[in-house]
Coordinates of C-alpha atoms and ligand atoms in Angstrom, one line a residue:
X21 CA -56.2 -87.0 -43.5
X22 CA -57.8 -84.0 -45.0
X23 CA -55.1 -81.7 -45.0
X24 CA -54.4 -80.0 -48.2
X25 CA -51.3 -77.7 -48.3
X26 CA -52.7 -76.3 -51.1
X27 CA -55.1 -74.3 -49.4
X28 CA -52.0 -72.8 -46.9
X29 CA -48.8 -72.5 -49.4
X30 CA -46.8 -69.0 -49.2
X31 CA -48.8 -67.7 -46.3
X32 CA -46.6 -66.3 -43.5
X33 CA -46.0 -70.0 -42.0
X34 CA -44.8 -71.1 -44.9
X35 CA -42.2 -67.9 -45.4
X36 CA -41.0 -68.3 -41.9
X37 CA -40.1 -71.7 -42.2
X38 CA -38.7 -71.6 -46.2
X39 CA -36.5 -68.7 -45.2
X40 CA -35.6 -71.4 -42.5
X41 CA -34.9 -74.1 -44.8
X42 CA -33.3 -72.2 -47.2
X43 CA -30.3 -70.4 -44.6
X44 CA -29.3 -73.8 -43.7
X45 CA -29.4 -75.4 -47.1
X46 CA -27.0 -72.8 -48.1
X47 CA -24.6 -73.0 -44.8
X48 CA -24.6 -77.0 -45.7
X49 CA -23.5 -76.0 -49.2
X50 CA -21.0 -74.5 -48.1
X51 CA -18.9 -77.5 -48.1
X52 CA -18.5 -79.5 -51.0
X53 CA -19.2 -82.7 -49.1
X54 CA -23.0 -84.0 -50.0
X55 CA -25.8 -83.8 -47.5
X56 CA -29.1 -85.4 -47.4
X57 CA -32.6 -83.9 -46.6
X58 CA -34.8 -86.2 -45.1
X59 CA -38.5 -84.5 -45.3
X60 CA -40.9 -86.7 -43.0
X61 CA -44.2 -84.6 -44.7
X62 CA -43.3 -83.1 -47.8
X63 CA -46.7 -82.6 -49.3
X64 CA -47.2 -82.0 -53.2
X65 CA -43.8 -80.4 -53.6
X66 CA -44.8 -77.2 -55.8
X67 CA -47.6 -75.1 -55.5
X68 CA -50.0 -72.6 -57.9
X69 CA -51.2 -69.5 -56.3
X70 CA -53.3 -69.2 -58.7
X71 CA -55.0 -72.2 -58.9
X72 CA -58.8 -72.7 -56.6
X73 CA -57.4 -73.9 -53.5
X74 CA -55.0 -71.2 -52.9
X75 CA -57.2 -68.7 -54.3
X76 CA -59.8 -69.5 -52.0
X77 CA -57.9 -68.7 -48.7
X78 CA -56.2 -66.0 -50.3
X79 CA -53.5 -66.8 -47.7
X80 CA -50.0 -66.0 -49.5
X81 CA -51.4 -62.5 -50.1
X82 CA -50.3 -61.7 -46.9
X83 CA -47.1 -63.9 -47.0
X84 CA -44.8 -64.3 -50.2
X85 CA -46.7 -62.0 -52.4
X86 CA -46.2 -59.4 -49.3
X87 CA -42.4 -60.2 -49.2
X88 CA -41.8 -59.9 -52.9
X89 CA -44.0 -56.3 -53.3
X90 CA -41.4 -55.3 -50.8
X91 CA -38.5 -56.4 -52.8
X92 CA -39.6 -54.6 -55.5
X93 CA -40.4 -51.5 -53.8
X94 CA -36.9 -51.6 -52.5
X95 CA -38.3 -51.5 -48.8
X96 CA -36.4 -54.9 -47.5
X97 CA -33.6 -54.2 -45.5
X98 CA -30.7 -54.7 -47.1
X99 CA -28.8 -57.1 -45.1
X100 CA -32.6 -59.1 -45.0
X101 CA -32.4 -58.8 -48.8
X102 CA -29.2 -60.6 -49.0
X103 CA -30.2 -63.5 -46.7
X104 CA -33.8 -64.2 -48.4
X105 CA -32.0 -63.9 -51.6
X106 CA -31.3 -67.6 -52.7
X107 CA -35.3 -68.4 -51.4
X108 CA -36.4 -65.7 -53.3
X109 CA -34.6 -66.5 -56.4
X110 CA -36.1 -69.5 -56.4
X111 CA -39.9 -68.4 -56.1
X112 CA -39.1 -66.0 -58.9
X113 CA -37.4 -68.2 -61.2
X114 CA -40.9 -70.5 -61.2
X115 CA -42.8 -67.9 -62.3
X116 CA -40.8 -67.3 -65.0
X117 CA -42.9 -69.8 -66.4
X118 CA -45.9 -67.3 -66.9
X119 CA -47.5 -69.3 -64.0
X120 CA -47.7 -67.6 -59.9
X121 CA -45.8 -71.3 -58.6
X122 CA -44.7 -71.5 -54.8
X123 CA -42.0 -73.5 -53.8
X124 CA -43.0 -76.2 -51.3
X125 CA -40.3 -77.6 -49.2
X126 CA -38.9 -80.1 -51.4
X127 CA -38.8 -77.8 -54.4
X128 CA -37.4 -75.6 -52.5
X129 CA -34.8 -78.0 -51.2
X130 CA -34.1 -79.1 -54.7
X131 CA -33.2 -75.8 -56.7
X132 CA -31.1 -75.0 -53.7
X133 CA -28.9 -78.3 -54.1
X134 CA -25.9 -79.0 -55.7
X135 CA -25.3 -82.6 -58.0
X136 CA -24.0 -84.5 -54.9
X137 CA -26.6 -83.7 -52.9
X138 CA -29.9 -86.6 -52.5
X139 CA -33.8 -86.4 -50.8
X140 CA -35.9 -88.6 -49.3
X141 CA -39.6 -87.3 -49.1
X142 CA -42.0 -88.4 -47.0
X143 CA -45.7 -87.9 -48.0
X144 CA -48.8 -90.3 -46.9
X145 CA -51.3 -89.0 -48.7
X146 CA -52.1 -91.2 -52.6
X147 CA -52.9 -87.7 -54.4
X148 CA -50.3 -85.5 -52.4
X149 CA -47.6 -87.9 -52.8
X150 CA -48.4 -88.2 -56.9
X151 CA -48.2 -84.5 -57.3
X152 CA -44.8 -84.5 -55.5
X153 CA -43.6 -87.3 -58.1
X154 CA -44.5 -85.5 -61.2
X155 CA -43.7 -82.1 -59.7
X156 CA -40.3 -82.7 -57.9
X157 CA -39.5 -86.6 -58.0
X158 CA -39.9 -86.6 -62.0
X159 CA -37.7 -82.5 -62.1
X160 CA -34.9 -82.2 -64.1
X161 CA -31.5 -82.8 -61.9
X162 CA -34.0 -85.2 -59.6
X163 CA -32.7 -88.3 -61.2
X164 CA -30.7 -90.8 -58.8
X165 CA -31.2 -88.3 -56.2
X166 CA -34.6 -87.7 -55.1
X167 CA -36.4 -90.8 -53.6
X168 CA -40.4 -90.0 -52.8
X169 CA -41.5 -92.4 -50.3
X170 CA -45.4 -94.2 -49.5
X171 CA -43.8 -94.0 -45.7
X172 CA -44.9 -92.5 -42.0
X173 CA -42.7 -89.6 -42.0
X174 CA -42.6 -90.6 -37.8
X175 CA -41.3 -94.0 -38.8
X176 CA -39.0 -92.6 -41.8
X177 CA -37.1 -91.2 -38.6
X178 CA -36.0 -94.5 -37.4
X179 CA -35.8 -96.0 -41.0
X180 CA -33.4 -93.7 -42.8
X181 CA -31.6 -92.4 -40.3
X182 CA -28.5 -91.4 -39.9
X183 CA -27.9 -90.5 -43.7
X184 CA -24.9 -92.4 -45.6
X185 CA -23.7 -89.0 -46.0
X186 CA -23.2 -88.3 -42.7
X187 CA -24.7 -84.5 -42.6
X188 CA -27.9 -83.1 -43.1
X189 CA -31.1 -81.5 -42.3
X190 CA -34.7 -83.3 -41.0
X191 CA -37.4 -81.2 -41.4
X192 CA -41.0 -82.9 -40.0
X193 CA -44.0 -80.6 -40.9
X194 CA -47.1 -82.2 -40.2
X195 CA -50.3 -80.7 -40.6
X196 CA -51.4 -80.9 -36.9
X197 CA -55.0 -81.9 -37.7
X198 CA -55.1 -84.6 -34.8
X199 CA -54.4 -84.3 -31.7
X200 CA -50.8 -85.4 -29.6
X201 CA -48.9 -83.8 -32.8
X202 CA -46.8 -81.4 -30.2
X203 CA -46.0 -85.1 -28.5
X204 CA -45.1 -87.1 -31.6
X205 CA -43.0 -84.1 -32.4
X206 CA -40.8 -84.3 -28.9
X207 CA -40.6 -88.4 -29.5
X208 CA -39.9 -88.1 -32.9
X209 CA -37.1 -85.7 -32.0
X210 CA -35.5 -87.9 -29.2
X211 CA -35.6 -90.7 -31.5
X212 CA -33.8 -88.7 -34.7
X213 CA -31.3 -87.5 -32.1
X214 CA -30.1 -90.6 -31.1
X215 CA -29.9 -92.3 -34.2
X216 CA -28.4 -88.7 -35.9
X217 CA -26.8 -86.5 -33.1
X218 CA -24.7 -84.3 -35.5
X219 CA -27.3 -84.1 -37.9
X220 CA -29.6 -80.4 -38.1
X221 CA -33.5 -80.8 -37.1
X222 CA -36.2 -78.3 -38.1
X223 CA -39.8 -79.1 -36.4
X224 CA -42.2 -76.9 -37.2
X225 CA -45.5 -75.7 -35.1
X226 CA -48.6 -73.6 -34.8
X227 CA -48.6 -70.6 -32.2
X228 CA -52.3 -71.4 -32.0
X229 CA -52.5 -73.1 -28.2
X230 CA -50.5 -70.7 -25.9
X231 CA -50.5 -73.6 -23.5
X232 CA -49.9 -76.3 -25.5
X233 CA -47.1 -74.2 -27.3
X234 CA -45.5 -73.9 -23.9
X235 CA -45.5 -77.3 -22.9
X236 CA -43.9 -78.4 -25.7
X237 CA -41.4 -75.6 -25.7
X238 CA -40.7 -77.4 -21.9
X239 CA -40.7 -80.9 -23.4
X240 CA -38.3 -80.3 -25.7
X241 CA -36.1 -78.4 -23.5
X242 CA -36.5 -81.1 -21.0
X243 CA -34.9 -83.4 -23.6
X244 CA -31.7 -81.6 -23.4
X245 CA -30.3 -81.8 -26.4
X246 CA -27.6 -79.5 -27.2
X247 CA -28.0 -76.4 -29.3
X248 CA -31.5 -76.2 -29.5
X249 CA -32.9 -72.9 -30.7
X250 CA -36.7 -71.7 -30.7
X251 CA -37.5 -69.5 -33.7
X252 CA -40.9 -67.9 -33.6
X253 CA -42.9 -65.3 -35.4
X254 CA -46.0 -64.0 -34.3
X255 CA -48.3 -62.4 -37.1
X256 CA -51.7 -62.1 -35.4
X257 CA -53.3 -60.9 -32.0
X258 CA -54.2 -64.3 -30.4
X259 CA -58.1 -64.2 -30.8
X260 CA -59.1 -68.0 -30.0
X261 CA -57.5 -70.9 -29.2
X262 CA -58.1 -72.5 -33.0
X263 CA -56.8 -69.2 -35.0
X264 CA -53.5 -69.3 -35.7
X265 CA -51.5 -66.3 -34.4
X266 CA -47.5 -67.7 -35.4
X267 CA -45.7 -69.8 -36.2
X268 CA -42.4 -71.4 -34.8
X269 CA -39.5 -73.8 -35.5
X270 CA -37.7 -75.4 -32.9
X271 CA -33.7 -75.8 -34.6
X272 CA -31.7 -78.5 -33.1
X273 CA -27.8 -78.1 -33.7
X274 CA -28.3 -74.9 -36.2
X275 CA -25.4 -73.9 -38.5
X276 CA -23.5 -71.2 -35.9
X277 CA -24.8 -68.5 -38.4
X278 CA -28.4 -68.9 -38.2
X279 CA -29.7 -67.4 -35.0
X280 CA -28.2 -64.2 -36.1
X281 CA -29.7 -64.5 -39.8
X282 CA -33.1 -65.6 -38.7
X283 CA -32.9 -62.3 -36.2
X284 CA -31.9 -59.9 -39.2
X285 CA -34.8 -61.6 -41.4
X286 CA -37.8 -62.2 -39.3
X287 CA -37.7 -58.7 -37.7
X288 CA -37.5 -57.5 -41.5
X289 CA -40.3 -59.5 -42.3
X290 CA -42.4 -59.4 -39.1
X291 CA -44.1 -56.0 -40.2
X292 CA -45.1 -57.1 -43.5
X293 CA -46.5 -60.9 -42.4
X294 CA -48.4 -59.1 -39.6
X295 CA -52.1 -58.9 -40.0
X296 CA -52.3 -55.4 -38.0
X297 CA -48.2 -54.4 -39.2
X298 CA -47.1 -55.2 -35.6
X299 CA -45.3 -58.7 -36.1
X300 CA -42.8 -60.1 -33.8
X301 CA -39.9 -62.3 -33.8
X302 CA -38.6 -64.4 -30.8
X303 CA -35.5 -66.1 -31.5
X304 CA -33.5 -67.6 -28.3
X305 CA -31.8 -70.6 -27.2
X306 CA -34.0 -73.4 -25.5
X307 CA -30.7 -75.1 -24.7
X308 CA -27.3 -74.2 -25.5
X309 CA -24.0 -76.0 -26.4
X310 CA -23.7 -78.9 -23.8
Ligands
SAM416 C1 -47.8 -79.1 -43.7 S1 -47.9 -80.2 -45.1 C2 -46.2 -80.2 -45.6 C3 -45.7 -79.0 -46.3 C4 -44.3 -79.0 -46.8 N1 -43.3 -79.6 -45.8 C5 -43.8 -77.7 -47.3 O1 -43.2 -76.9 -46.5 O2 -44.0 -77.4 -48.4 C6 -48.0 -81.8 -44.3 C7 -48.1 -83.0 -45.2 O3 -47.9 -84.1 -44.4 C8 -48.8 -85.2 -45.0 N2 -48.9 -86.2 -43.9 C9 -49.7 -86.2 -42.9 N3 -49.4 -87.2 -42.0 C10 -48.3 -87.8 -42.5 C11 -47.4 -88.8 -42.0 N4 -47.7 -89.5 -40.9 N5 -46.3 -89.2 -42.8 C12 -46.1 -88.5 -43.9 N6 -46.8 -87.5 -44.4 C13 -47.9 -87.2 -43.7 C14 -50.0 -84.5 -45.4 O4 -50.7 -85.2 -46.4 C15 -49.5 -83.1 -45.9 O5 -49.3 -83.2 -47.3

């Protein structure tokens, strides 16, 4: 396992899938019943931009700094601006600390949660997972509710779920640095499903493959789950098959709301993630209610 988020945090990917993560964090706060977020590979939790790895790839240049040069400048659409505002609060309340900190996923998760609410994260990797103790596990507010776990995030599936609470969102991010990821991805989903069928699922992917991208739009489908919606962004002309091009999210049983708001904010942000300013955003039902 060499993957180092490091390297990749706050680069379009990243943006595309924390807007995500944060719409449906705040449609489940919505209610004051707790809900649980179960993150199969959470990584090191919190991220400096400007520390060497990220530095070195440069990569969130053209992703959150991007997004917030065009909050300042006022050029956001409104109605965007509103629906990135709790994600964006939270990037910019870290660097109130002096330092450029990003967000991962489960400090993300975190600032956007209410008292009642509890974690499980997932991380494999000895050095990753320490970071993500200290960072997040060890946070203020994280006490008694934030559990960071030596496990397989594919095996957390079948081990944690479904939540005592009942409701709640499964996001499984691997770093697709071995091959049959797109597969584990369509068994790990069958599996959640059955164990979960109410609760919301959030698999991410690379647009890298065309091919292998379709297939496992077709898998998926083929499971037919209801409610499943495909959320994609495309931010680069497809050069070769290992560049990556997009970036999607397949969305099983999505709060009603989100299809709409993921429209209004990735064609708002498909022109700034875009290499050559000509982004795109695909967002369209796989399956629908059954
Ligand atoms: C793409 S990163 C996660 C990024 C994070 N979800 C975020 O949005 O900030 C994937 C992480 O999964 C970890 N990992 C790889 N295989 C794993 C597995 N089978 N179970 C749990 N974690 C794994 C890697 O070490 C890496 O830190």
């Amino acid at each position: 396992m060499n993957y180092r988020h490091a390297f990749h945090a706050g680069n379009p990917a990243d943006v595309m899938k924390h807007a995500a993560l944060a719409r449906v964090l705040a449609y489940l706060g919505k209610k004051d019943a707790p809900y649980r977020v179960l993150d199969t590979h959470a990584g090191a939790g919190l991220y400096d931009l400007d520390g060497i790895n990220a530095r070195k790839t440069g990569e969130a240049d053209a992703g959150i700094e991007a997004v917030l040069a065009a909050q300042d400048a006022g050029t956001l659409p409104a109605p965007a601006a509103a629906l990135l505002a709790p994600y964006l609060d939270c990037v910019r309340g870290l660097r109130e600390s002096g330092r450029k900190l990003y967000p991962g996923s489960p400090a993300l998760a975190l600032a956007l949660s209410r008292p009642q609410d509890k974690f499980l994260f997932c991380e494999l990797n000895k050095e990753e997972r320490a970071k993500l103790e200290k960072r997040v596990g060890e946070a203020p507010g994280a006490e008694g509710r934030v559990k960071v776990l030596a496990q397989d995030g594919w095996q957390a599936i079948a081990a944690h779920l479904p939540p005592r609470e009942r409701r709640g969102v499964v996001l499984v991010d691997p770093p697709f640095e071995e091959p049959g990821e797109f597969q584990r991805m369509v068994a790990g989903l069958e599996a959640a499903h059955r164990r979960f069928a109410t609760g919301i699922f959030m698999l991410w992917y690379p647009i890298k493959d065309l091919r292998a991208v379709d297939a496992f739009r077709r898998d998926v489908a083929h499971l037919k789950l209801p409610k499943t919606l495909r959320v994609e962004l495309d931010f680069a002309q497809v050069r070769a098959l290992d560049t990556l091009s997009g970036s999607g999210l397949i969305i099983v049983n999505p709060p009603f709301t989100l299809a709409d708001e993921m429209k209004t904010v990735l064609n708002a942000l498909a022109p700034l993630l875009a290499r050559d300013g000509k982004g795109r955003a695909r967002v369209s039902w796989l399956t629908e209610a059954g």
